[in-house]
Short mmCIF file of C-alpha atoms and ligand atoms in Angstrom, two decimals:
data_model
loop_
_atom_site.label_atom_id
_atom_site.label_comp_id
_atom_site.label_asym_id
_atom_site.label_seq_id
_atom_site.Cartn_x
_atom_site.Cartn_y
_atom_site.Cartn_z
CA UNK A 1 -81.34 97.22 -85.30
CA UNK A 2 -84.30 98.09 -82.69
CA UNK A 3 -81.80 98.58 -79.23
CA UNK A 4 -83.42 100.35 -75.85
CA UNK A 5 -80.63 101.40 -73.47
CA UNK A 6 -81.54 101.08 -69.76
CA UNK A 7 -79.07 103.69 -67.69
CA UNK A 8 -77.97 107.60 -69.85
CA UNK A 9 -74.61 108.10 -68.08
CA UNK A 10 -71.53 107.95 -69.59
CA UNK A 11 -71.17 104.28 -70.85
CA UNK A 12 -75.62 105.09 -72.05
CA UNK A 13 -75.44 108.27 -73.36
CA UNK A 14 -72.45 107.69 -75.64
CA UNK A 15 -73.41 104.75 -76.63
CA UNK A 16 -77.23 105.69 -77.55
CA UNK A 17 -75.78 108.98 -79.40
CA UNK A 18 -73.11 106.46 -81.25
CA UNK A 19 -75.16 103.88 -82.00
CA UNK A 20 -77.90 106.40 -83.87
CA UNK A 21 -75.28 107.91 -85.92
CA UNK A 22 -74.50 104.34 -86.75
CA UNK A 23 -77.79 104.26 -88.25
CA UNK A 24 -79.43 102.08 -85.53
CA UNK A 25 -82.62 102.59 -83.73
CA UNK A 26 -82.15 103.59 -80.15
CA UNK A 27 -84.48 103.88 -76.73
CA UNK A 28 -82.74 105.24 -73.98
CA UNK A 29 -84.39 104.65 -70.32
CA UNK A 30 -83.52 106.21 -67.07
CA UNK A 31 -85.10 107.21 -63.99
CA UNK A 32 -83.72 110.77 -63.97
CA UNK A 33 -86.10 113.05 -65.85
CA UNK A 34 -83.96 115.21 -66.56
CA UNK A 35 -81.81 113.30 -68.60
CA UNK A 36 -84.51 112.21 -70.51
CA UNK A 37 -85.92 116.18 -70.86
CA UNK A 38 -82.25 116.79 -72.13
CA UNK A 39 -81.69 114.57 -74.88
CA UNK A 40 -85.20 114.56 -76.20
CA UNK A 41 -84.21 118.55 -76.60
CA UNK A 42 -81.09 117.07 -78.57
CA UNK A 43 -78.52 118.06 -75.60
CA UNK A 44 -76.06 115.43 -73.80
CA UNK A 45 -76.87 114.59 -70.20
CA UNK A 46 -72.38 114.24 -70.28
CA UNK A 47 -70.13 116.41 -70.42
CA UNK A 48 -67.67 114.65 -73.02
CA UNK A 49 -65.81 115.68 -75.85
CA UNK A 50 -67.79 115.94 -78.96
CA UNK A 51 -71.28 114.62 -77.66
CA UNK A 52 -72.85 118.02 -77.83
CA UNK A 53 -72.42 117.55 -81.62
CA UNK A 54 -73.18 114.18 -81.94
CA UNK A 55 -76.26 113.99 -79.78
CA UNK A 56 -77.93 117.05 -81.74
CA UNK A 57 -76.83 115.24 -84.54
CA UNK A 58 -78.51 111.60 -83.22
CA UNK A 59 -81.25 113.14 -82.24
CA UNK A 60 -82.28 115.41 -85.26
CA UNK A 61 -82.43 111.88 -86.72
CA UNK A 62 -85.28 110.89 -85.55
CA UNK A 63 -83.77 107.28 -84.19
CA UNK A 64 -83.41 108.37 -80.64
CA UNK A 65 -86.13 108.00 -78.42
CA UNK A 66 -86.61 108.18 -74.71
CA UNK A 67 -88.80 107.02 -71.59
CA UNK A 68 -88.82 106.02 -68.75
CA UNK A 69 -90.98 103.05 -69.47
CA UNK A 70 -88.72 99.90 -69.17
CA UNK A 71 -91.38 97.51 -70.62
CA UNK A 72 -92.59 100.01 -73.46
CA UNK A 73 -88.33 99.88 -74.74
CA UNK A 74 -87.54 96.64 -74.10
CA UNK A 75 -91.14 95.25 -76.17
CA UNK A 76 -89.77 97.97 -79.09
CA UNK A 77 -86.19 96.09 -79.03
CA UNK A 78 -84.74 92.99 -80.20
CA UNK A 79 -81.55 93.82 -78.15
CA UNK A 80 -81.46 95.78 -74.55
CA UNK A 81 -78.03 97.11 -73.16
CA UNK A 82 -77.98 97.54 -69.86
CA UNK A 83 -75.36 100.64 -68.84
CA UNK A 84 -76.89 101.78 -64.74
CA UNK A 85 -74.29 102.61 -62.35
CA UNK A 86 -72.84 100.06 -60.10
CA UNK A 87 -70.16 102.19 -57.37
CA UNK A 88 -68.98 101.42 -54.47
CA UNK A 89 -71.10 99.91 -50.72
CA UNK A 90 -69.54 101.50 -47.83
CA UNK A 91 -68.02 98.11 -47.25
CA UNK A 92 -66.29 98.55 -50.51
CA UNK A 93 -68.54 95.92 -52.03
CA UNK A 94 -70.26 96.07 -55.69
CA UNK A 95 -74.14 98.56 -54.74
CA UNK A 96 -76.14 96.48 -57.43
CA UNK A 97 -78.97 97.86 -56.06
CA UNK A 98 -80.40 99.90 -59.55
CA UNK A 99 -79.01 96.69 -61.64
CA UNK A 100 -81.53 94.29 -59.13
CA UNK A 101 -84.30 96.99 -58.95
CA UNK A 102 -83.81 97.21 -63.52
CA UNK A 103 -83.63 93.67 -63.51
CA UNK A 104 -86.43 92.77 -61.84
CA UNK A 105 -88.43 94.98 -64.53
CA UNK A 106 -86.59 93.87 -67.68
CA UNK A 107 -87.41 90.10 -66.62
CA UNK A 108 -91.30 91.11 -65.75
CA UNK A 109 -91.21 92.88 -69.51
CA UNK A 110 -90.07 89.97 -70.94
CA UNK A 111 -92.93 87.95 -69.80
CA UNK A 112 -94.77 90.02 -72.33
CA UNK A 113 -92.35 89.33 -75.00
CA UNK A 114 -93.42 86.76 -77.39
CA UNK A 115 -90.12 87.51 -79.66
CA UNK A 116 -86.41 86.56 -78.60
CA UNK A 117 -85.09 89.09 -76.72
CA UNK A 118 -81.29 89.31 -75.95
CA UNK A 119 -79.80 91.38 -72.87
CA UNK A 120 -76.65 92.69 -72.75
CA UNK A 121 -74.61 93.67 -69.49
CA UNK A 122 -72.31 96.65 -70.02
CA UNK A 123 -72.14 97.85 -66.64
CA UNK A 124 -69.58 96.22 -64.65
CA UNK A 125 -70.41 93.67 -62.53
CA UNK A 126 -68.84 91.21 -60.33
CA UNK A 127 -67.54 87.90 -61.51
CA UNK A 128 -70.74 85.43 -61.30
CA UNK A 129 -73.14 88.25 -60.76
CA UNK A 130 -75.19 87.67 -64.34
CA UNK A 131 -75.34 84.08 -64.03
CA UNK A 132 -75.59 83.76 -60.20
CA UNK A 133 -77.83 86.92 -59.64
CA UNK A 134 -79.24 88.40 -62.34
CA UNK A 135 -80.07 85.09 -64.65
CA UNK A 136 -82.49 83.65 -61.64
CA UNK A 137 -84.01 87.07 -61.47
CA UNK A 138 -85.43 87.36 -64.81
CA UNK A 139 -86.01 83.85 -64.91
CA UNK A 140 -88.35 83.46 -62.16
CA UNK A 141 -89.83 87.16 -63.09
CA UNK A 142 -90.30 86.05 -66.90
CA UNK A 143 -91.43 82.66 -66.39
CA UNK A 144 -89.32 81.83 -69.40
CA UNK A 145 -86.07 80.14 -69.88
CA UNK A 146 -82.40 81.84 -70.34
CA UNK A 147 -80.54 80.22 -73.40
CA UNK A 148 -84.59 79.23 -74.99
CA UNK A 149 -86.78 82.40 -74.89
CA UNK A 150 -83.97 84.99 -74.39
CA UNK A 151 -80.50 85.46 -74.04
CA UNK A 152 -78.31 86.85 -71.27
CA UNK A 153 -74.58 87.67 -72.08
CA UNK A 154 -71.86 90.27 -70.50
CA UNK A 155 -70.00 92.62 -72.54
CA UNK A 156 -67.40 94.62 -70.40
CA UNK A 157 -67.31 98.26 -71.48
CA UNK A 158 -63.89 99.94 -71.66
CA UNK A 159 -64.46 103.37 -72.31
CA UNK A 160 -62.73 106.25 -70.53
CA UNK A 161 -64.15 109.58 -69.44
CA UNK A 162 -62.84 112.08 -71.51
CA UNK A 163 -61.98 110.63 -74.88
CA UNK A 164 -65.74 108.29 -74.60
CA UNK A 165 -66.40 108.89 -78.38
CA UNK A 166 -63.23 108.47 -79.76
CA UNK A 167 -62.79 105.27 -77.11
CA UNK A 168 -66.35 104.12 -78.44
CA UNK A 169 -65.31 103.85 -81.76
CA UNK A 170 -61.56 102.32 -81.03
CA UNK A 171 -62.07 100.20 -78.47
CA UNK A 172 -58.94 97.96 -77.16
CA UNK A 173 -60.94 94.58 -78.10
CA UNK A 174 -64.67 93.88 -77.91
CA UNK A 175 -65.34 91.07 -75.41
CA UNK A 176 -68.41 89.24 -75.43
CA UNK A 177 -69.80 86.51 -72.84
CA UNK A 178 -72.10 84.40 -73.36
CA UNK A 179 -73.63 81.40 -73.62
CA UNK A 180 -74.81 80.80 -77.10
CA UNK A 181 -74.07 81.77 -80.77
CA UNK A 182 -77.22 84.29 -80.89
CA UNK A 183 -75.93 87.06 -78.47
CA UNK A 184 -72.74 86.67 -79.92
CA UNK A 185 -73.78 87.30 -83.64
CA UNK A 186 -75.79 89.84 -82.65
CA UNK A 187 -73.17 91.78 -81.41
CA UNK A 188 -70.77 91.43 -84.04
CA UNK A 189 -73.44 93.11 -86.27
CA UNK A 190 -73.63 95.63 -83.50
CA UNK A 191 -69.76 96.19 -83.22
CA UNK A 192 -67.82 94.01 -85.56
CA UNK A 193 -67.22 96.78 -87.47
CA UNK A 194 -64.84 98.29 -85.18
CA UNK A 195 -61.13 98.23 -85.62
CA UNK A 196 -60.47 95.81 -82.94
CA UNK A 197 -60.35 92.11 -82.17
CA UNK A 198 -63.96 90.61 -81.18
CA UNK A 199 -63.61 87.80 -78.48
CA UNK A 200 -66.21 85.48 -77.31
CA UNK A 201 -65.53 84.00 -73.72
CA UNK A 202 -67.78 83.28 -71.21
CA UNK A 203 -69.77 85.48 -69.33
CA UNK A 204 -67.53 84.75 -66.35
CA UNK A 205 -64.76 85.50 -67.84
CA UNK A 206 -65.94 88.43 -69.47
CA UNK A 207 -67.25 89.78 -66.41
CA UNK A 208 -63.44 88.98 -64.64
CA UNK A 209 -62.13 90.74 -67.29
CA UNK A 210 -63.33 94.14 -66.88
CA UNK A 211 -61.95 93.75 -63.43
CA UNK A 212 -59.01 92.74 -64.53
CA UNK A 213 -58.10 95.41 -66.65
CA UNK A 214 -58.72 98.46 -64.46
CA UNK A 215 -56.66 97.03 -61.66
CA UNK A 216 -54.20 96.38 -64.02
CA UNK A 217 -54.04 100.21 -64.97
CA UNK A 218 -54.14 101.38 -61.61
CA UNK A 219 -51.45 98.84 -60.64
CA UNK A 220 -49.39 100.23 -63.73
CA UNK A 221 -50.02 103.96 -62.44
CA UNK A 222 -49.19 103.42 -59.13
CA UNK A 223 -45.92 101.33 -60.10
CA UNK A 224 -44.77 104.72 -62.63
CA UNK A 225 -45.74 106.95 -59.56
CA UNK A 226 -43.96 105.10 -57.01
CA UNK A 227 -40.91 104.72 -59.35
CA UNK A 228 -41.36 108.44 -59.74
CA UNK A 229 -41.12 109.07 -55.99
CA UNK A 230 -37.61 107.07 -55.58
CA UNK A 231 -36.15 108.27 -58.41
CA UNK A 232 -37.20 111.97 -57.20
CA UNK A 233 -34.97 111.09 -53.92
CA UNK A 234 -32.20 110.08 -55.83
CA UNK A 235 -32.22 112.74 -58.30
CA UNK A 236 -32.85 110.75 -61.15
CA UNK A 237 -35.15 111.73 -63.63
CA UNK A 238 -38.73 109.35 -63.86
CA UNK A 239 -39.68 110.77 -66.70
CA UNK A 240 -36.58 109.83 -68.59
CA UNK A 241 -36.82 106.11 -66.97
CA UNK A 242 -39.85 105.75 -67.42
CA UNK A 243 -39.64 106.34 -71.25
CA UNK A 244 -37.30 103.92 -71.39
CA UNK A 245 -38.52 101.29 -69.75
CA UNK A 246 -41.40 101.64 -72.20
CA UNK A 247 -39.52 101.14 -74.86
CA UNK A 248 -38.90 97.41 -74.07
CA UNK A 249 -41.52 95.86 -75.60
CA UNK A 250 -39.81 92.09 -75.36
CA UNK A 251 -40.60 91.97 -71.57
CA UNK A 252 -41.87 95.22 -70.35
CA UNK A 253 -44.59 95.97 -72.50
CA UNK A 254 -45.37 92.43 -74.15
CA UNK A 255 -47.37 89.65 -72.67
CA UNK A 256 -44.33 87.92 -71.14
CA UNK A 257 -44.70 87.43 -67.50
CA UNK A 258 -48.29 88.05 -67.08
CA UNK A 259 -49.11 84.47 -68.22
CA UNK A 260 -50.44 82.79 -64.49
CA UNK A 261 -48.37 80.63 -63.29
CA UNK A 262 -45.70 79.85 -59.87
CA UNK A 263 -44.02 82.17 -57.77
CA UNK A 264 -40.95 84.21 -59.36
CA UNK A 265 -37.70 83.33 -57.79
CA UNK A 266 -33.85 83.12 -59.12
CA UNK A 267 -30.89 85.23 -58.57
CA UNK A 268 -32.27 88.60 -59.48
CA UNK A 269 -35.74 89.36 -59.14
CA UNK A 270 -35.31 89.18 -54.94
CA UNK A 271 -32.27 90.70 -54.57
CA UNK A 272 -32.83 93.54 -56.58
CA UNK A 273 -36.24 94.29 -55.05
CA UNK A 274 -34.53 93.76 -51.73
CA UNK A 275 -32.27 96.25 -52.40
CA UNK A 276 -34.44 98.64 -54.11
CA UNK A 277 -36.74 98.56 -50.58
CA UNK A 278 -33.14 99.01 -48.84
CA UNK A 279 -32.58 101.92 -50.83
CA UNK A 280 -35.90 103.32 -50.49
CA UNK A 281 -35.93 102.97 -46.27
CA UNK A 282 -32.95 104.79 -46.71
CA UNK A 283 -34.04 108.00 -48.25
CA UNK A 284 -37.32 107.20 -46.60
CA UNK A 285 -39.57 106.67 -49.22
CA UNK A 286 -42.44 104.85 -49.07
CA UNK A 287 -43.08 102.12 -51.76
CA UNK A 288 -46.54 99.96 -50.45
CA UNK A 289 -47.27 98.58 -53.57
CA UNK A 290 -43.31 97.52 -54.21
CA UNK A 291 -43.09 95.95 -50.61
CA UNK A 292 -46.29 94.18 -51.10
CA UNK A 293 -44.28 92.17 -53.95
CA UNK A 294 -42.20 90.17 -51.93
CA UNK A 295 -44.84 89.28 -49.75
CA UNK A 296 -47.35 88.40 -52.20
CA UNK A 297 -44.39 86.09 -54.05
CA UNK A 298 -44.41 84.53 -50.71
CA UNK A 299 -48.01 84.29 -50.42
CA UNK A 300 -47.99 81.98 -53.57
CA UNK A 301 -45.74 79.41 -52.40
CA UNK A 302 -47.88 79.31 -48.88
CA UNK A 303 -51.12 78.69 -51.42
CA UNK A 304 -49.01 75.60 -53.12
CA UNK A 305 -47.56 74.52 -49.86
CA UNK A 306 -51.28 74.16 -48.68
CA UNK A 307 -52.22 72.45 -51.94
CA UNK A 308 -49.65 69.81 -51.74
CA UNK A 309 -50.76 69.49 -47.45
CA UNK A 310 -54.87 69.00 -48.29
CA UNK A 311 -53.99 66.57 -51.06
CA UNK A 312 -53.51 64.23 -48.42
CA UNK A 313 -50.41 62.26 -50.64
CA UNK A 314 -47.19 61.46 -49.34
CA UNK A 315 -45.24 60.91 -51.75
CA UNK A 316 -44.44 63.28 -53.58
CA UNK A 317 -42.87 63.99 -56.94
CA UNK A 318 -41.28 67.35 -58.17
CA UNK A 319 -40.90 67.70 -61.72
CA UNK A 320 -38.28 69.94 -62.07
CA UNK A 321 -36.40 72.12 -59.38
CA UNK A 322 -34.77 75.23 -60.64
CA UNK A 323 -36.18 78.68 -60.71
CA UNK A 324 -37.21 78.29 -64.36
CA UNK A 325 -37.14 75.78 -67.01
CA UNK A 326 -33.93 75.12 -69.02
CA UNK A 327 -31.60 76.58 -66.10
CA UNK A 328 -29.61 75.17 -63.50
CA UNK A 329 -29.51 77.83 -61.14
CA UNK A 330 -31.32 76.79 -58.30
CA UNK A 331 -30.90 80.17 -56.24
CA UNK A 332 -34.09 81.21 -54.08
CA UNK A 333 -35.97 78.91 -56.12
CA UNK A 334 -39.29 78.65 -55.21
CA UNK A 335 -39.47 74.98 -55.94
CA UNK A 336 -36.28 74.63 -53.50
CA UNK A 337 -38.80 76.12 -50.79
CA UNK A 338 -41.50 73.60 -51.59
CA UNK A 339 -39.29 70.80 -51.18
CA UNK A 340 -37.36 71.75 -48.56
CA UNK A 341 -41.24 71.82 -46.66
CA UNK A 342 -42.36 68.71 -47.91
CA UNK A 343 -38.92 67.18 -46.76
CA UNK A 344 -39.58 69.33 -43.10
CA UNK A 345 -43.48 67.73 -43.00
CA UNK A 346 -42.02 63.90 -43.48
CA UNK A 347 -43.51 63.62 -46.90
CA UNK A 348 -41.25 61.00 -49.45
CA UNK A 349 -39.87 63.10 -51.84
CA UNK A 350 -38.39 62.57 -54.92
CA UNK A 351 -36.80 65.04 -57.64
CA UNK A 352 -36.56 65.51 -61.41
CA UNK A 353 -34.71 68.10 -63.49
CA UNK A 354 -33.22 67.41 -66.64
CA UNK A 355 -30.70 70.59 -65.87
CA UNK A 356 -29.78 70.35 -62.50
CA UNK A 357 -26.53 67.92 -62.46
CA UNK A 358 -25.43 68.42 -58.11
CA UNK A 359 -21.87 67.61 -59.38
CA UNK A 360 -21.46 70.76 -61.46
CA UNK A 361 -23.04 73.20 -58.84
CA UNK A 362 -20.61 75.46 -57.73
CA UNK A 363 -20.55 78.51 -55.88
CA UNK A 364 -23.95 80.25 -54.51
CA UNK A 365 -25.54 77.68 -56.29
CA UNK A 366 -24.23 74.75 -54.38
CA UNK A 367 -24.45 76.68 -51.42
CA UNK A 368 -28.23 77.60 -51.16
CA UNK A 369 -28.45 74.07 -51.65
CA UNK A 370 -26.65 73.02 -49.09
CA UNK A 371 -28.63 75.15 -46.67
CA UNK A 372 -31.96 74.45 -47.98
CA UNK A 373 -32.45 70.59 -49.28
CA UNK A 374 -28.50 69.44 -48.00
CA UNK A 375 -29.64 65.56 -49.09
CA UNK A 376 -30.76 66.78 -52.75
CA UNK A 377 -28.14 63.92 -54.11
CA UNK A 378 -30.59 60.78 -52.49
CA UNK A 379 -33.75 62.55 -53.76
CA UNK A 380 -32.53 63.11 -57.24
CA UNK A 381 -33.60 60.77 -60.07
CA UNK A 382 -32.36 61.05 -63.70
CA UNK A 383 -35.33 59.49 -65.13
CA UNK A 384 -38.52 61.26 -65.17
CA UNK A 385 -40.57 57.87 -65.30
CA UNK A 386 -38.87 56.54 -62.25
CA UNK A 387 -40.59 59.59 -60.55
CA UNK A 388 -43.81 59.06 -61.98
CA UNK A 389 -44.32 55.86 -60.90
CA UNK A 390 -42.81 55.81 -57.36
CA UNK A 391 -45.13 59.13 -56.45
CA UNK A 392 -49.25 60.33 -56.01
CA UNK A 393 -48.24 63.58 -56.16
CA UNK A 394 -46.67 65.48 -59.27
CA UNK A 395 -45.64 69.07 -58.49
CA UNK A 396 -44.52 70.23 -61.89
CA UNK A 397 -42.64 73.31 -62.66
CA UNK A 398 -41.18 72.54 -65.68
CA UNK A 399 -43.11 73.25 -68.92
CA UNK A 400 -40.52 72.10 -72.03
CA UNK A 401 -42.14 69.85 -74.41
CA UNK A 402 -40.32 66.62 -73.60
CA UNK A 403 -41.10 66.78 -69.92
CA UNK A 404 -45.30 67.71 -70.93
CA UNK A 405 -45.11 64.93 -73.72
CA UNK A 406 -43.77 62.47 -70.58
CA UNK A 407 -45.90 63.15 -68.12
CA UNK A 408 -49.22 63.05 -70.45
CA UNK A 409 -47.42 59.33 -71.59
CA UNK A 410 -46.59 57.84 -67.91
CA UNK A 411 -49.23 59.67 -65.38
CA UNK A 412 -52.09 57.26 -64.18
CA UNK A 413 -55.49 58.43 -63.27
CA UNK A 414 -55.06 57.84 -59.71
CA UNK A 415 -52.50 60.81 -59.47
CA UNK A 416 -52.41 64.20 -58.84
CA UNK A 417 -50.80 66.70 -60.83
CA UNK A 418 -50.08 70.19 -58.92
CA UNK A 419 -49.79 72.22 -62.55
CA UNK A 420 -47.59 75.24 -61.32
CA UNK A 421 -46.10 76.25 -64.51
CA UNK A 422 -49.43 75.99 -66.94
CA UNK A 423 -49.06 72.94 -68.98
CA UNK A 424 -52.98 72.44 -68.58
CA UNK A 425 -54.91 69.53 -67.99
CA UNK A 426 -54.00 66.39 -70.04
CA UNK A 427 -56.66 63.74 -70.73
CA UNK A 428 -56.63 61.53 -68.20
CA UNK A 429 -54.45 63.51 -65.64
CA UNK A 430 -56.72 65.39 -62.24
CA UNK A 431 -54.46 68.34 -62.73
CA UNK A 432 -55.01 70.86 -59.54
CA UNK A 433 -55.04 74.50 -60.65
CA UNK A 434 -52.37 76.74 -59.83
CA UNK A 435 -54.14 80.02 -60.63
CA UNK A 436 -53.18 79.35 -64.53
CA UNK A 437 -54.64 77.51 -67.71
CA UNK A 438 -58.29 75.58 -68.43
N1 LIG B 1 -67.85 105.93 -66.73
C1 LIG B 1 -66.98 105.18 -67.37
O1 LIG B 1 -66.00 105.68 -67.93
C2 LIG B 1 -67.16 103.70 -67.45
C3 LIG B 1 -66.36 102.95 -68.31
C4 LIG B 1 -66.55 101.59 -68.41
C5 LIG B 1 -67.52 100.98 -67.63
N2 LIG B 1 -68.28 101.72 -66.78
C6 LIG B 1 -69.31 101.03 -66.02
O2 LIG B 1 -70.55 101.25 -66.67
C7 LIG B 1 -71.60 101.40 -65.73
C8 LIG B 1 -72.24 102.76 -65.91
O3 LIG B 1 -71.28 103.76 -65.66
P1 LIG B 1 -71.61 105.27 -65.89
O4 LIG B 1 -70.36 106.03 -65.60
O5 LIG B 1 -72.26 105.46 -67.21
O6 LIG B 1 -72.68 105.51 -64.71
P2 LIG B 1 -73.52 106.82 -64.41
O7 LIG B 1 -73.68 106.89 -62.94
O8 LIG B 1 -72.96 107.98 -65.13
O9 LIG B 1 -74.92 106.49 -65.08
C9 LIG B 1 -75.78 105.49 -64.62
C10 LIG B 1 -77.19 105.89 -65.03
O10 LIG B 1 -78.06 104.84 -64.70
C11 LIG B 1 -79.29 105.43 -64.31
N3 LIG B 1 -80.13 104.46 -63.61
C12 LIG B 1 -80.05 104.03 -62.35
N4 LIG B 1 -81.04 103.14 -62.09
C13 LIG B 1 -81.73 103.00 -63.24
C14 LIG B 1 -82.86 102.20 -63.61
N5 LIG B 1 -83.45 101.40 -62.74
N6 LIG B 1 -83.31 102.30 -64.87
C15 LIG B 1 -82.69 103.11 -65.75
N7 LIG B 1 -81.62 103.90 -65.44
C16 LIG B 1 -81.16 103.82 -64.21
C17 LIG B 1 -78.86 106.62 -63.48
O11 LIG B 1 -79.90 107.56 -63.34
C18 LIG B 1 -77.70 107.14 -64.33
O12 LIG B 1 -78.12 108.07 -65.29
C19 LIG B 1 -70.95 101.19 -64.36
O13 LIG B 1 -71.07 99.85 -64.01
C20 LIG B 1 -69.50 101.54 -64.60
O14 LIG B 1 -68.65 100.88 -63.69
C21 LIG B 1 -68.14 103.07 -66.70
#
């Protein structure tokens, strides 16, 4: 394939030297001349692992060019990947200042273009910044149409400094957003090959994604390091726990828990954090990203409670009460909070949950009720329906497949469902996002 690569850093350089020794044709552009002096002498503008190698190697065969003529590489390509830096504004804010300026000139090139042309993001950009942005850019530039003359999409790049080949060539997954079949295909000729799963999403999504990964890393360093920093104070060796906790991979390293959904309540998750802050204030260790837990939890019920106020209903429904679904323990349970406000704001409310029988509570259980919702018994219903049809506004937190199957049976179209455990949006239902699902 005929590709022109706009941008020879690390994400460009590595991927121009890669995709020539995968027997493609490549242009690189960039505004540096020196880059460009470097690899047309063979040499890597990066300092990475095994590029010195590979670029001689792409380069001695004779499918590497370079320029610094934008239109001259995007009219010699059917496919342009677009890999110029986008750091940090003072303000902290994405400086897309190179990918406007590059832009701009890809969408003026294409004007020129009577072939289909399809451009790939690979920098990483801001969710709603290729559709939003860049899209109306080229569009008004080209005089041609997004989705008819050429395509747009977003492919997140997710190599790391360092190990760039070796990451090129086993990449996590390869995401691709877009908006039609033809940037897609193209792609999976481009990188199909690769041992990884190949996803198609939209470019918003794909763009989110990127995002979404490195925080998660640097949330997952930060968490070993402060872990690291208690245990240090208590003479307990991080390394050790660390390794451990690793080796969970039912619900430490596994997808459970990292599916969107309500806040995270019950009779362990607080207490224990509570006490590991205690412990931590103690021996005076600072843990900002542990103590911003707690408040963030809280944050999440404030962001429901404020749903269920704009709604503007009254009467209110709350499928299911307990911490989780299938438990009766209705300790610090977020859905105890939310009721206990509605209750406090004069709203009607009513209560379903197939587990929690007031009768049988004993102990702590019965107790945190007591203090929180003390006239649970007259709010209770056994029957799901009754709920339904006495209130506007479902909150539901439970997610089993009888109560799902119910509530896509007996909602009308008039309600509203707040969706806080991710049962999605049934036909017919105006389910209210909770940060989850569709
Ligand atoms: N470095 C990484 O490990 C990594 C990994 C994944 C994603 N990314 C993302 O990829 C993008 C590129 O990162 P990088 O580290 O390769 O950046 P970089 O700063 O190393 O390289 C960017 C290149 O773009 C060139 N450039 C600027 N304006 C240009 C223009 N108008 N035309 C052509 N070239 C132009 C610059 O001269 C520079 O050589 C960024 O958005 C980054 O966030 C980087």
């Amino acid at each position: 394939m005929d590709i022109s690569i706009f941008g020879l850093g690390y994400v460009g350089a590595v991927s121009l030297a890669c995709l020539a020794r995968d027997g493609h044709t490549v242009i690189g552009v960039d505004i540096e001349p020196a880059k460009l002096d470097l690899i047309r002498r063979g040499r890597t503008p990066v300092v990475e692992e095994g590029m010195v190698e590979l670029m001689e190697m792409a380069v001695a065969s004779g499918r590497v060019g370079v320029t610094d003529d934008v239109r001259a590489a995007l009219l010699a390509s059917e496919v342009s990947l677009v890999c110029v830096g986008t750091p940090s504004a003072p303000n902290g804010s994405q400086d897309q200042s190179a990918m406007l300026r590059l832009t701009q000139q890809l969408g003026e090139a294409l004007k020129d273009k009577p072939a289909p042309h399809d451009v790939v993001f690979r920098s990483t950009l801001v969710p709603g910044t290729v559709e939003d942005v860049l899209r109306p850019i080229v569009e008004r530039a080209s005089g041609k149409q997004d989705g008819v003359d050429f395509h747009l999409c977003f492919q997140p790049e997710f190599l790391r400094e360092g190990s760039s080949i070796r990451d090129y060539d086993n990449p996590p997954f390869t995401v691709v957003g877009a908006n039609a079949a033809v940037p897609v295909e193209k792609l999976r000729q481009l990188f199909g090959h690769l041992p990884c799963e190949f996803y198609a999403t939209s470019i918003r999504s794909a763009e989110m994604v990127k995002y979404c990964c490195n925080n998660f890393h640097a949330l997952k360093i930060t968490f070993a390091n402060e872990t690291a920093r208690l245990c240090e104070a208590l003479g307990v060796d991080a390394f050790e726990v660390m390794d451990l906790v690793c080796k969970d991979r039912q619900l430490n390293i596994s997808p459970v828990y990292l599916k969107p959904g309500f806040a995270f309540g019950g009779s362990c998750l607080p207490k224990d954090l509570r006490a590991t802050m205690h412990l931590a204030k103690q021996r005076d260790v600072e843990l900002p990203m542990h103590a911003g837990i707690m408040a963030s939890n809280r944050q999440h019920i404030e962001h429901a409670i404020e749903k269920i106020m704009a709604s503007g209903k009254r009467r209110v429904g709350m499928i299911g009460l307990s911490f989780k679904t299938g438990t009766d323990d209705l300790r610090e349970s977020p859905l105890v909070l939310l009721a206990e406000h509605c209750i406090g704001k004069g709203l009607a409310v009513l209560v379903y949950d197939p587990e929690v029988h007031l009768s049988n509570l004993l102990g702590a259980n019965r107790r945190f009720i007591e203090q929180h919702v003390p006239h649970l018994g007259q709010l209770m219903r056994r029957d799901i329906a009754e709920v339904i049809a006495a209130c506007d506004l479902l909150v539901v937190g439970l997610n089993d497949a009888a109560t799902v199957a119910t509530l896509r049976q007996h909602a009308r179209p008039d309600q509203l469902v707040l969706d806080l455990v991710g049962i999605g949006g049934p036909d017919g239902m105006r389910a209210e996002c909770m940060g989850l699902c569709w």
